[in-house]
Amino acid sequence: MIEKLNTKLRKKRIKKFVLISIIIGILLGFGIIFFIGKIKNVSVVGCEFYTEQEIKEKVISSIITKNSLGLYLTYQFKNQTEIPFVEKINVNMISWNSVEIIVYEKVMVACIKYMGEYLYFDKDGVIVESATEPIENIPLIEGVSFQKMNLHEKLEVKEDGIFEIILNISQLLSKYQLDLDKVSFEYDKSVTLYTGKIRIKLGKRERYDEQIAELSKLLPKAQKRKLKGVFNMENFEEGQDKVIFQAEE
């Protein structure tokens, strides 16, 4: 009886020893991985809105994410990011000490201002982000009445066809890399563009491809010369060799 009891006690001790050994082994393993996996080299690609340093600080922000494997696994199972203006982030392990952070920023074509907030929308008219301050190179749309303005939902406008015009202008500005401050719709829905001390009157049309293509040639020259005034392109037609510029003091 005593011998059987001793045998059971020995088995319990062995099981306990084995369990403790496994736990210690796992902890040592994690400790070794954490030690050898400390991130030393980081490359960031795909970011324009944020600097590389800002992305590093936002992504590598905890004990787990300071380890290459921890960072990799975190973003393997993380479908969304809480970083404003960023759609998704992927992480590649280059080596135990080196990682590559790939940033997919939200594509914004323009914004509207509502109750002190700037609401940024994409090419489909969906509001993708909001901010209290304007972002450079994203034009502000004025003079348009909106019926619905909810984050992650499509903007709804009162006037038929007006949103297609907004998208046409916004995409052309992006295509030709024109840095404008504002796109204003007048009472009759004619369009005026603003950049610095220059205004561009485009008039009322369904599409503005020819005008903005020509503007992409004229505007950089005017900005280089620091001109102040108005480009009158209301009656511009493709192939026209002159555009009226009214200088202002």
XYZ file of C-alpha atoms in Angstrom:
249
model
C 0.000 0.000 0.000
C 2.793 2.385 0.998
C 4.755 1.356 -2.099
C 1.779 2.132 -4.371
C 1.365 5.525 -2.670
C 5.057 6.298 -3.177
C 4.754 5.289 -6.854
C 1.825 7.672 -7.324
C 3.730 10.472 -5.610
C 6.760 9.850 -7.835
C 4.561 9.939 -10.935
C 2.976 13.198 -9.792
C 6.416 14.682 -9.127
C 7.616 13.551 -12.579
C 4.538 15.007 -14.279
C 4.972 18.253 -12.348
C 8.668 18.349 -13.241
C 7.920 17.706 -16.905
C 5.216 20.404 -16.928
C 7.496 22.920 -15.243
C 10.296 22.015 -17.671
C 7.974 22.543 -20.657
C 6.833 25.933 -19.310
C 10.430 26.983 -18.638
C 11.417 25.783 -22.110
C 8.594 27.778 -23.732
C 9.498 30.882 -21.737
C 13.168 30.483 -22.624
C 12.198 29.984 -26.259
C 10.140 33.157 -26.270
C 12.943 34.969 -24.477
C 15.467 33.860 -27.087
C 13.113 34.780 -29.952
C 12.444 38.178 -28.368
C 16.154 38.798 -27.867
C 17.336 37.769 -31.313
C 14.241 39.222 -33.025
C 14.651 42.785 -31.802
C 14.044 45.068 -34.777
C 17.095 47.024 -35.878
C 16.346 47.849 -39.505
C 12.998 49.094 -40.855
C 12.094 50.097 -44.405
C 8.783 51.827 -45.145
C 7.184 51.996 -48.593
C 3.946 53.441 -49.923
C 3.487 56.386 -47.570
C 2.940 59.924 -48.817
C 0.645 61.488 -46.254
C 2.867 60.384 -43.347
C 6.658 60.454 -43.138
C 8.525 57.168 -42.769
C 9.423 58.090 -39.188
C 5.785 58.752 -38.290
C 4.761 55.340 -39.650
C 7.547 53.624 -37.681
C 6.424 55.323 -34.460
C 2.768 54.412 -35.022
C 3.370 50.787 -36.056
C 6.266 49.820 -33.765
C 4.726 51.027 -30.527
C 4.725 48.143 -28.027
C 6.952 45.397 -26.611
C 5.407 42.875 -29.010
C 5.707 45.016 -32.136
C 9.332 45.892 -31.357
C 10.074 42.257 -32.166
C 10.177 41.275 -35.855
C 8.114 38.095 -35.399
C 5.671 39.850 -33.049
C 5.197 42.684 -35.538
C 4.762 40.274 -38.448
C 2.163 38.153 -36.631
C 0.310 41.233 -35.373
C -0.344 42.450 -38.903
C -0.975 38.962 -40.280
C -4.156 38.815 -38.205
C -4.995 42.519 -38.224
C -7.290 43.400 -41.128
C -7.701 47.087 -40.277
C -5.494 49.798 -38.882
C -6.434 52.596 -36.519
C -4.038 55.017 -38.218
C -6.042 57.840 -39.858
C -5.819 58.026 -43.675
C -4.287 54.523 -43.860
C -6.370 51.704 -45.349
C -4.091 48.769 -44.595
C -0.569 47.846 -43.501
C 1.400 44.730 -44.451
C 4.625 43.635 -42.788
C 7.316 41.470 -44.365
C 10.088 39.866 -42.318
C 13.333 40.372 -44.228
C 15.420 38.778 -41.467
C 15.245 38.323 -37.690
C 16.259 41.975 -37.244
C 14.862 43.592 -40.389
C 11.295 44.265 -41.498
C 9.544 45.978 -44.389
C 6.370 47.959 -43.669
C 4.083 48.397 -46.681
C 1.538 51.205 -46.298
C -1.692 51.398 -48.292
C -3.065 54.894 -47.849
C -6.671 55.833 -48.438
C -7.124 57.463 -51.843
C -8.722 60.904 -51.433
C -9.733 63.066 -54.372
C -11.268 66.069 -52.604
C -12.906 67.259 -49.402
C -15.807 69.311 -48.103
C -16.010 71.331 -44.916
C -18.869 70.716 -42.507
C -19.222 72.068 -38.961
C -15.500 72.740 -38.662
C -14.502 69.290 -39.944
C -12.888 68.443 -43.274
C -14.529 65.347 -44.780
C -12.361 63.590 -47.369
C -13.908 61.385 -50.038
C -12.600 58.923 -52.618
C -13.279 58.506 -56.354
C -16.561 56.735 -55.582
C -17.772 59.572 -53.381
C -17.394 57.632 -50.135
C -16.187 59.671 -47.153
C -13.037 57.848 -46.055
C -11.730 60.123 -43.313
C -12.294 63.339 -41.381
C -9.857 65.845 -39.880
C -9.875 69.206 -38.139
C -7.132 70.593 -40.398
C -6.907 70.710 -44.224
C -4.455 68.456 -46.041
C -2.135 69.842 -48.692
C -2.833 68.924 -52.323
C -6.439 67.861 -51.597
C -8.833 70.494 -53.033
C -11.739 71.835 -51.015
C -15.162 71.745 -52.736
C -17.435 74.731 -52.112
C -20.854 75.803 -53.357
C -22.462 72.344 -53.424
C -25.367 71.259 -51.205
C -25.078 67.771 -49.750
C -27.992 65.750 -48.387
C -26.003 63.028 -46.635
C -22.537 63.186 -45.087
C -21.627 60.129 -42.999
C -18.200 58.601 -42.533
C -17.669 55.482 -44.701
C -20.845 56.235 -46.664
C -21.352 57.798 -50.086
C -22.056 61.501 -50.325
C -25.493 62.423 -51.607
C -25.975 65.712 -53.465
C -29.146 67.618 -54.301
C -28.247 68.540 -57.892
C -28.344 65.794 -60.525
C -24.999 65.222 -62.225
C -23.023 67.577 -59.968
C -21.111 64.803 -58.282
C -19.898 63.423 -61.625
C -18.510 66.890 -62.379
C -16.744 67.016 -58.991
C -15.126 63.643 -59.654
C -14.155 64.631 -63.207
C -12.366 67.753 -61.963
C -10.765 66.025 -58.960
C -9.402 63.146 -61.038
C -8.035 65.536 -63.665
C -6.276 67.604 -60.995
C -4.713 64.394 -59.659
C -3.778 63.180 -63.152
C -1.949 66.416 -64.028
C -0.614 66.859 -60.472
C -2.078 70.331 -60.100
C -1.946 71.691 -56.571
C -5.142 73.685 -56.053
C -6.656 75.082 -52.879
C -10.310 75.135 -53.806
C -12.926 74.200 -56.400
C -15.883 76.557 -56.168
C -19.304 76.100 -57.789
C -21.092 79.400 -58.393
C -24.872 79.918 -58.150
C -25.308 78.807 -61.796
C -22.937 75.826 -61.203
C -20.120 77.345 -63.238
C -16.714 76.362 -61.852
C -13.847 78.497 -60.559
C -10.551 77.052 -59.347
C -8.345 78.754 -56.762
C -4.635 78.358 -56.112
C -2.649 80.961 -54.210
C -3.330 84.346 -55.822
C -4.580 82.854 -59.085
C -8.182 82.080 -60.070
C -9.196 79.964 -63.057
C -12.696 80.412 -64.475
C -13.772 77.215 -66.219
C -17.436 78.049 -66.783
C -20.245 75.509 -66.850
C -19.712 72.171 -68.629
C -20.231 68.464 -68.100
C -16.507 67.697 -68.453
C -13.373 69.798 -68.148
C -10.734 67.538 -69.713
C -9.473 69.936 -72.405
C -9.396 72.966 -70.117
C -7.483 71.299 -67.287
C -5.075 69.636 -69.737
C -4.230 73.105 -71.064
C -4.140 74.541 -67.557
C -1.471 71.971 -66.627
C 0.833 73.734 -69.121
C -0.049 77.307 -68.161
C -0.347 77.196 -64.371
C 3.220 76.105 -63.474
C 4.601 78.988 -65.578
C 2.278 81.480 -63.905
C 3.174 80.191 -60.447
C 6.881 80.339 -61.250
C 6.499 83.994 -62.227
C 4.387 84.582 -59.083
C 1.544 86.077 -61.101
C -1.667 87.333 -59.523
C -4.887 87.366 -61.484
C -7.484 85.362 -63.414
C -7.257 82.801 -66.211
C -10.464 83.075 -68.225
C -11.055 79.629 -69.770
C -14.844 79.682 -69.912
C -14.893 79.609 -73.722
C -11.719 77.566 -74.203
C -11.775 74.891 -76.890
C -9.192 72.202 -77.675
C -6.578 73.494 -80.136
C -7.003 77.103 -79.051
C -3.586 78.776 -78.959
C -4.350 81.612 -76.534
C -5.876 81.909 -73.070
C -6.839 85.266 -71.581
C -5.067 86.155 -68.331
C -6.220 89.245 -66.454
C -3.474 90.435 -64.158
C -4.374 92.005 -60.827
C -2.358 94.253 -58.570
